Short mmCIF file of C-alpha atoms in Angstrom, two decimals:
data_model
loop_
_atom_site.label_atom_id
_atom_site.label_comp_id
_atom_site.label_asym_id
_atom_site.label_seq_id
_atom_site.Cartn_x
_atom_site.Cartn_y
_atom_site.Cartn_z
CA UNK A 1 7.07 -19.53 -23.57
CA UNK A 2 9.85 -17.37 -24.35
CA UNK A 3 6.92 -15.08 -26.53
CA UNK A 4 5.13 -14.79 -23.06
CA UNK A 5 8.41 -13.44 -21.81
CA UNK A 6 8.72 -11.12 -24.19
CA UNK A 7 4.85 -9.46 -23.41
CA UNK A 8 5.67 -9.69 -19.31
CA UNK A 9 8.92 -7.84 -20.01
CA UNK A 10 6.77 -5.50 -22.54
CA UNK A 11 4.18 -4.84 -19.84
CA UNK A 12 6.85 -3.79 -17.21
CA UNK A 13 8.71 -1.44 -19.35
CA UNK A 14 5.49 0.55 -20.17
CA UNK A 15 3.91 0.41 -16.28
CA UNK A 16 3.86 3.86 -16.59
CA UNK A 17 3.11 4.85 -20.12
CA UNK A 18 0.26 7.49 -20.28
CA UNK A 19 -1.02 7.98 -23.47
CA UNK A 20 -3.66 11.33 -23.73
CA UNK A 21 -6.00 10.39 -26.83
CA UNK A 22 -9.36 11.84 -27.67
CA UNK A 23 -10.57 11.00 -31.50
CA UNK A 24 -11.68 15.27 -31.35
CA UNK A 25 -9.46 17.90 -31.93
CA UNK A 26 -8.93 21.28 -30.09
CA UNK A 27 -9.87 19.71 -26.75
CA UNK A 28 -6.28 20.41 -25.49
CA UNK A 29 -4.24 16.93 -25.82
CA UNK A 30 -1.24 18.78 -26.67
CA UNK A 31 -0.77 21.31 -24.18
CA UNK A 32 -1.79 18.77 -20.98
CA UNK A 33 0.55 16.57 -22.72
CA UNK A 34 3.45 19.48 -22.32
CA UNK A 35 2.52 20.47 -19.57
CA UNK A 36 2.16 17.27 -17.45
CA UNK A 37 5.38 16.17 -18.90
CA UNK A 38 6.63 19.51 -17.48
CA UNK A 39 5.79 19.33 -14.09
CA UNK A 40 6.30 15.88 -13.69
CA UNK A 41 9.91 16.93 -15.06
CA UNK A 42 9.83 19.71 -12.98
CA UNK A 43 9.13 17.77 -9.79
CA UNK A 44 12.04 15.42 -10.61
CA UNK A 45 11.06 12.39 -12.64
CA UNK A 46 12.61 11.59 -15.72
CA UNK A 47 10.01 12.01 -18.93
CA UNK A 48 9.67 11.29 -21.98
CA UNK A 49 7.26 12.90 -24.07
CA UNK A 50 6.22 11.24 -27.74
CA UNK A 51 4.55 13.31 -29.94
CA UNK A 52 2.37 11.21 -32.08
CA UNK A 53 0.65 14.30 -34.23
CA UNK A 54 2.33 15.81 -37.78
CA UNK A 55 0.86 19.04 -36.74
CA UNK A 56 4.30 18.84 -34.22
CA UNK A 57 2.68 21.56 -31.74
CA UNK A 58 5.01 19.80 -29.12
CA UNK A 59 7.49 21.89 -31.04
CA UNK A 60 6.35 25.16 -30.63
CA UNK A 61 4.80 24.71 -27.12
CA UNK A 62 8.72 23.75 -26.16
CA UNK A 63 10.34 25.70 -28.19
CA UNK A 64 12.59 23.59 -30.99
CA UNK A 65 10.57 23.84 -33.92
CA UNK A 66 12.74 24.32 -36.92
CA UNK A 67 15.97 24.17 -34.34
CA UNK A 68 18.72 21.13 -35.15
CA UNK A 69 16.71 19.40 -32.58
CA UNK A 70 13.94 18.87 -34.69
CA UNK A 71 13.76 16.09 -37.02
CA UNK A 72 10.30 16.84 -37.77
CA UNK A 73 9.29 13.21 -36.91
CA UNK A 74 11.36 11.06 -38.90
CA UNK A 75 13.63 9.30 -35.87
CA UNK A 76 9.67 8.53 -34.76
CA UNK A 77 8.93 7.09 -37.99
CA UNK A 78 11.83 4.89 -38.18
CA UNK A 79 11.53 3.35 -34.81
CA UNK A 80 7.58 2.41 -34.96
CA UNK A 81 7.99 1.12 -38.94
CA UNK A 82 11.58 -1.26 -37.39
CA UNK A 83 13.71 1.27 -39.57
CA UNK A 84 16.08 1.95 -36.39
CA UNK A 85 16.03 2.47 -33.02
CA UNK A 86 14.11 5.08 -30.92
CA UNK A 87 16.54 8.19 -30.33
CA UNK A 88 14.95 10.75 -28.16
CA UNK A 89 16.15 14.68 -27.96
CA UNK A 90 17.73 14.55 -24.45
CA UNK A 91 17.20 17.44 -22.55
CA UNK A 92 14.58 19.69 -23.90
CA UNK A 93 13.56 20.73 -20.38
CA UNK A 94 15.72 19.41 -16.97
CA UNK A 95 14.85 15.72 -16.72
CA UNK A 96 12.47 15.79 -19.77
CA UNK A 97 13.15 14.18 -23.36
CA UNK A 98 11.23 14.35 -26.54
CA UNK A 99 10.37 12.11 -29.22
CA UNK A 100 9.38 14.91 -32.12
CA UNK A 101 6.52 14.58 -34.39
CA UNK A 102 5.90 16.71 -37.45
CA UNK A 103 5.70 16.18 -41.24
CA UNK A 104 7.64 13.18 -41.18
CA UNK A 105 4.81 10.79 -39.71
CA UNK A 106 2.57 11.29 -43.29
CA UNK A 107 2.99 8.31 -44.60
CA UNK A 108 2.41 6.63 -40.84
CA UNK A 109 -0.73 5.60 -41.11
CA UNK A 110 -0.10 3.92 -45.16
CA UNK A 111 2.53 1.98 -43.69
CA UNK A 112 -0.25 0.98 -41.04
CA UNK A 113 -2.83 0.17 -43.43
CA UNK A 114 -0.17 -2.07 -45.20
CA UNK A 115 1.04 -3.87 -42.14
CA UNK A 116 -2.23 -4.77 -40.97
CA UNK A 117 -3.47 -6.20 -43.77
CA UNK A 118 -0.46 -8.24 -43.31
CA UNK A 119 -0.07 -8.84 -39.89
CA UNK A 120 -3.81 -8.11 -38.27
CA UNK A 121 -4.01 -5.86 -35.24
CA UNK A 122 -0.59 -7.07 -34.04
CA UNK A 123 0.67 -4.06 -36.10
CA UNK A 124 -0.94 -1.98 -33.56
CA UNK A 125 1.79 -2.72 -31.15
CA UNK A 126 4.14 -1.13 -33.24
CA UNK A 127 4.91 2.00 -31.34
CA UNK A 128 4.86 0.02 -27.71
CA UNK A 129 7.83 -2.13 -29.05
CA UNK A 130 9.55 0.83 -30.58
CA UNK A 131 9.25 2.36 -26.90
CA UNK A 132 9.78 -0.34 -24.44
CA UNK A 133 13.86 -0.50 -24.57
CA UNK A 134 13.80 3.03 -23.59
CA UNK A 135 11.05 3.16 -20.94
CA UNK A 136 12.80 1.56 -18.60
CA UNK A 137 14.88 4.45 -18.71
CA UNK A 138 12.65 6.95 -17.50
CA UNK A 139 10.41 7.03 -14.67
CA UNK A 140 6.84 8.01 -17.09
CA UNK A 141 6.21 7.94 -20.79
CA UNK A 142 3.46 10.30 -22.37
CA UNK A 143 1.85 10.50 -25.09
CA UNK A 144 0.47 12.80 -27.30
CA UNK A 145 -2.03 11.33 -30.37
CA UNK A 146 -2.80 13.23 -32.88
CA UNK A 147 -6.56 13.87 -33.46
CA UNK A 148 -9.12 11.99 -35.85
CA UNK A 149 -6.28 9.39 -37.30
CA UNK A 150 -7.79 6.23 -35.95
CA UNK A 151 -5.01 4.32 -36.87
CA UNK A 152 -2.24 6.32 -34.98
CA UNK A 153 -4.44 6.50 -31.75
CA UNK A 154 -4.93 2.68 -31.78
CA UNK A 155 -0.76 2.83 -31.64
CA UNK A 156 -1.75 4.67 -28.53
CA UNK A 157 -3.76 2.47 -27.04
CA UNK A 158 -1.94 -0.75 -27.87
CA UNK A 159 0.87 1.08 -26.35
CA UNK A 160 0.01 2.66 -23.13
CA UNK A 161 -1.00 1.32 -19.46
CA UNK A 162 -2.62 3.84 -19.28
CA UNK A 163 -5.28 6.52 -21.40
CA UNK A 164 -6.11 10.12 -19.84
CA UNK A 165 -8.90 11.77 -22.04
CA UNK A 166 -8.86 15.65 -22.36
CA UNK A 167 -12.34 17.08 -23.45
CA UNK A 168 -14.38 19.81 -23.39
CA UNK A 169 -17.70 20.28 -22.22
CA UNK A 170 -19.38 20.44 -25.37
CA UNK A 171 -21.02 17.32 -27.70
CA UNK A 172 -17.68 17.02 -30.34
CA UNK A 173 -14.91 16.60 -27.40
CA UNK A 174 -17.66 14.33 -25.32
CA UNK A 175 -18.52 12.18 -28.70
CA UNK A 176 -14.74 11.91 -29.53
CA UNK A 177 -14.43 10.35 -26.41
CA UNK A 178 -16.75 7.63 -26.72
CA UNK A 179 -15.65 7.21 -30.06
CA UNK A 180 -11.99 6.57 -28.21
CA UNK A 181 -14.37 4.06 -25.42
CA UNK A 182 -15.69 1.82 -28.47
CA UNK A 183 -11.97 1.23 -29.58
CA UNK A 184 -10.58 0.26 -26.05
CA UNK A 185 -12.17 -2.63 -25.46
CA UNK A 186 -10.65 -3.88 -28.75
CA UNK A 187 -7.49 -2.78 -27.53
CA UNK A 188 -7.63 -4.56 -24.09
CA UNK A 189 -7.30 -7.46 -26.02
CA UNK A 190 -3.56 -7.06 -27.36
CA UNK A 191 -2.84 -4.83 -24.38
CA UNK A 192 -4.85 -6.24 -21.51
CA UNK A 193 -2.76 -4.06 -19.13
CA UNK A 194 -4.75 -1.16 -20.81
CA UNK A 195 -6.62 1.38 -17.98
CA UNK A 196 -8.49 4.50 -17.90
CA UNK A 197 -6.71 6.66 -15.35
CA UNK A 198 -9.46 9.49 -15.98
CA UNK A 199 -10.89 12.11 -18.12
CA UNK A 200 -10.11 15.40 -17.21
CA UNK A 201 -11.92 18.72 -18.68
CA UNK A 202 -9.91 21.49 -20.41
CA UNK A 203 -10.70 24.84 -21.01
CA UNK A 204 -13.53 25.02 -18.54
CA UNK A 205 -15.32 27.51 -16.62
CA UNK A 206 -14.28 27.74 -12.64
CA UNK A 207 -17.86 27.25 -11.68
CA UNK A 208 -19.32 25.29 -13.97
CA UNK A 209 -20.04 22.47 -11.48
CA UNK A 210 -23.36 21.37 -12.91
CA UNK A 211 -21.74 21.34 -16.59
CA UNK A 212 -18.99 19.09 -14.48
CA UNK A 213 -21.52 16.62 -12.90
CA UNK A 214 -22.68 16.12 -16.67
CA UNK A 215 -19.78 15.45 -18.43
CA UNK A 216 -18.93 13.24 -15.18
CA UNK A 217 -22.17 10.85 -16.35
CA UNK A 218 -21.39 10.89 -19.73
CA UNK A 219 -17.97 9.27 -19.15
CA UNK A 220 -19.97 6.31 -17.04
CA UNK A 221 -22.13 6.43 -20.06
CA UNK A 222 -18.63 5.53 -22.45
CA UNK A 223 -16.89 3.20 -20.47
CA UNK A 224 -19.55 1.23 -18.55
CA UNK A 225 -20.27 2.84 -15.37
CA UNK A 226 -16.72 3.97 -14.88
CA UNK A 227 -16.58 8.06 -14.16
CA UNK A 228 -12.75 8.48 -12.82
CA UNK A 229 -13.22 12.54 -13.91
CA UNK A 230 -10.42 14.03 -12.85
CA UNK A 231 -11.38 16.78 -9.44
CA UNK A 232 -8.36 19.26 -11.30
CA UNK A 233 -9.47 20.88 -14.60
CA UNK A 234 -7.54 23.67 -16.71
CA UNK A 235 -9.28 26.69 -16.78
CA UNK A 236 -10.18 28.93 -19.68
CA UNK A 237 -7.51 31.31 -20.51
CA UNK A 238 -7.07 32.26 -24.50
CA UNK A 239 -4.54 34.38 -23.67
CA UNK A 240 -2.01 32.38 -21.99
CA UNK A 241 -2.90 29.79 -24.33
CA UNK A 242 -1.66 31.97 -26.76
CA UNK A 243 1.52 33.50 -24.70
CA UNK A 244 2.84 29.93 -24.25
CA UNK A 245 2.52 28.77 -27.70
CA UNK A 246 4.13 32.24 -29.17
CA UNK A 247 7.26 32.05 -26.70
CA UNK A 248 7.55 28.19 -26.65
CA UNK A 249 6.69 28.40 -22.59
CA UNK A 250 4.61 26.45 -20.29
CA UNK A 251 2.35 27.39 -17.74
CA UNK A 252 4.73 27.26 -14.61
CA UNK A 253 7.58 28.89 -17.05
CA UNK A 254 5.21 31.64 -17.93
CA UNK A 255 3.76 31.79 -13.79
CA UNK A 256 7.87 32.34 -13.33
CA UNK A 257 7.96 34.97 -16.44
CA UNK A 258 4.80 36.84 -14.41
CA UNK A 259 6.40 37.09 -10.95
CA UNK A 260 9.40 39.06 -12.79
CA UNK A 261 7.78 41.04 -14.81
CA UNK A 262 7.41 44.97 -13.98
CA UNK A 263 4.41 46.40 -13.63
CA UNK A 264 3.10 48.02 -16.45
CA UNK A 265 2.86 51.45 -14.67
CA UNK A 266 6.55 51.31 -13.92
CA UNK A 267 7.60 50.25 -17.40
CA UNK A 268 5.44 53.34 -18.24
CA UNK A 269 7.14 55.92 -15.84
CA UNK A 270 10.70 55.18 -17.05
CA UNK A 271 9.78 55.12 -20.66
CA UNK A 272 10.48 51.90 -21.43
CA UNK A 273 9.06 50.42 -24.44
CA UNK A 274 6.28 48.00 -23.77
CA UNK A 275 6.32 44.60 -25.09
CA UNK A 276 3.61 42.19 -24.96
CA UNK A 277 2.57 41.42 -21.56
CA UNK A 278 2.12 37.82 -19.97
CA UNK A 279 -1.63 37.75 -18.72
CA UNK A 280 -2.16 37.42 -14.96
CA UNK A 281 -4.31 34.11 -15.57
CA UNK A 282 -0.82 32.85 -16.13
CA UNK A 283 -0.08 31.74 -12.35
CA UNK A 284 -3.80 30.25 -12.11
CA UNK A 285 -3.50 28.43 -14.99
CA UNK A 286 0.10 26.69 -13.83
CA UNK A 287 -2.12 25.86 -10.20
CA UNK A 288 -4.27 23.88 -12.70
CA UNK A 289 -1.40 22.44 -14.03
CA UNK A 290 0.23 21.23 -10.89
CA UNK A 291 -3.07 20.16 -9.42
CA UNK A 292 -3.63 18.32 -12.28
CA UNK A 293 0.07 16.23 -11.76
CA UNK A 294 -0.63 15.86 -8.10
CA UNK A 295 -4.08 13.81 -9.04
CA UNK A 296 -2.63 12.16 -11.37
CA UNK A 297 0.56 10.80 -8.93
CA UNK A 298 -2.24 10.02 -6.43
CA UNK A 299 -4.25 7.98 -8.43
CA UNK A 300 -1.50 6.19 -10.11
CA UNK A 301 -0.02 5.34 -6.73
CA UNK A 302 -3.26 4.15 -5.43
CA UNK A 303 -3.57 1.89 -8.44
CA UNK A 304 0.03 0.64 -8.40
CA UNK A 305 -0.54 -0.20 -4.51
CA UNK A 306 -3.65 -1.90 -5.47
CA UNK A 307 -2.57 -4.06 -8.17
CA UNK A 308 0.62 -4.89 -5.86
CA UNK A 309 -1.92 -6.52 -2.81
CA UNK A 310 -3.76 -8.43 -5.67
CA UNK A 311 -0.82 -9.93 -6.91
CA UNK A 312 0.73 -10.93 -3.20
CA UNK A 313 -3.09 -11.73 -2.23
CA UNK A 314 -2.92 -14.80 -5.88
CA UNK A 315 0.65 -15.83 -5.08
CA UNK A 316 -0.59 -16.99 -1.11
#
């Protein structure tokens, strides 16, 4: 009885744990992870942003890497192998906390392959029980997985209430996310609180509706008739891609950096020296961003509402 307790109290603490997994990598997990963190921060709820991946982009999209800040993972590591407790950097952006990756997490997924073959897939809900003493604290949890470790995205899964899969439009990003179907419904379950809020595309041409409308019935295709892709999409932009992850920015930081910054001509006419210049995709790419955030409130308050009425709807 009191192990029931323990998974109800589990399952509260991480309502709103979104973990953003895809077993492909380059199909932007990282940056929608930053930047949904950062403008759900940005709108005023508390964050906290995990970052799963030894590669430790989080880092240089935010702007710590190699700062005191950055432990390079090994708080992380601690917490999800029972070393010590979960001890997030407070602050890295108003109202948004980070749990840093990096080099640290290498010998992650040994310890994994040890536990299980102790413990079964029970081990898998390793990182949810490093997290949920601190959830409570903030108002969402996200996740960023590192790509093409199956071991440290089932963490994810057996974590989160909910999985958001970024992918392109091409075959890799669309298999790697039926790869990441295959292993849900394992994951369900240990975690039967486990969702799809949605796929959404990244890196995608404005008009490529029909290209949409495909990817759209390959998701039904993964999860069994199921096609929540997401209306928002980020846009292609290589350049302010680039911008945010050389000045440690994101997208409605750089939007900001673009309203103040002179035009070139002027720069020009008083002879000032010319640095490099923040494309103008910047400010479309931050829309994405936001629209992106928006969807994802909606549909998470739709859901919430809904699960609410069945639960009154069984008690009568």
């Amino acid at each position: 009885m009191a192990k029931h307790a323990e998974e109800v109290d589990r399952t509260v603490a991480l309502a709103r744990t979104i973990a953003l997994v895809n077993d492909k990598g380059g199909v932007g997990k990282t940056t929608l992870a930053v930047n949904l963190a950062g403008q759900l921060a940005g709108a005023g709820f508390a964050c906290l942003l995990v970052d799963l991946n030894r590669q430790a982009n989080v880092a240089r999209d935010l702007g710590y890497r190699d700062t005191a800040s950055d432990d390079h993972g090994r708080n992380l590591f601690d917490a999800i192998t029972g070393r010590g407790q979960l001890e997030p950097v407070p602050g890295v952006r108003p109202g948004l906390d980070v749990a840093p990756g990096g080099i640290e997490l290498d010998d992650l997924v040994s310890h994994m392959v040890g536990r299980m073959s102790r413990e079964g897939l029970d081990a898998n809900l390793a990182l949810g029980n490093a997290l949920s003493p601190l959830a409570p604290n903030y108002d969402f949890v996200v996740i960023d997985s590192p790509p093409e470790a199956t071991f440290l995205v089932d963490l994810c899964l057996y974590a989160a209430r909910w999985i958001l899969i970024p992918t392109r439009s091409d075959g890799a990003g669309l298999d790697g996310m039926a790869n990441v179907a295959k292993r849900f419904a394992v994951a369900k379950q240990y975690n039967p609180g486990l969702s799809l809020l949605g796929a959404v595309l990244f890196g995608t041409g404005v008009r490529s509706t029909s290209i949409h409308d495909e990817v759209r019935d390959e998701i039904a295709q993964a999860f069994g008739g199921q096609s929540p892709l997401f209306s928002a999409f980020i846009r292609f932009s290589e350049k302010t891609a680039q911008d945010g992850r050389r000045m440690g920015r994101l997208a409605h930081e750089l939007e900001e950096d673009l309203a103040a910054q002179p035009a070139w001509w002027k720069a020009l006419r008083e002879g000032k020296r010319q640095g490099p210049r923040i494309s103008a995709t910047a400010a479309s790419v931050a829309g994405d961003y936001r629209d992106l955030a928006l969807e994802v409130l909606s549909v998470l308050r739709e859901a919430e509402e809904h699960q609410s009425a069945s639960l009154e709807g069984a008690q009568q």
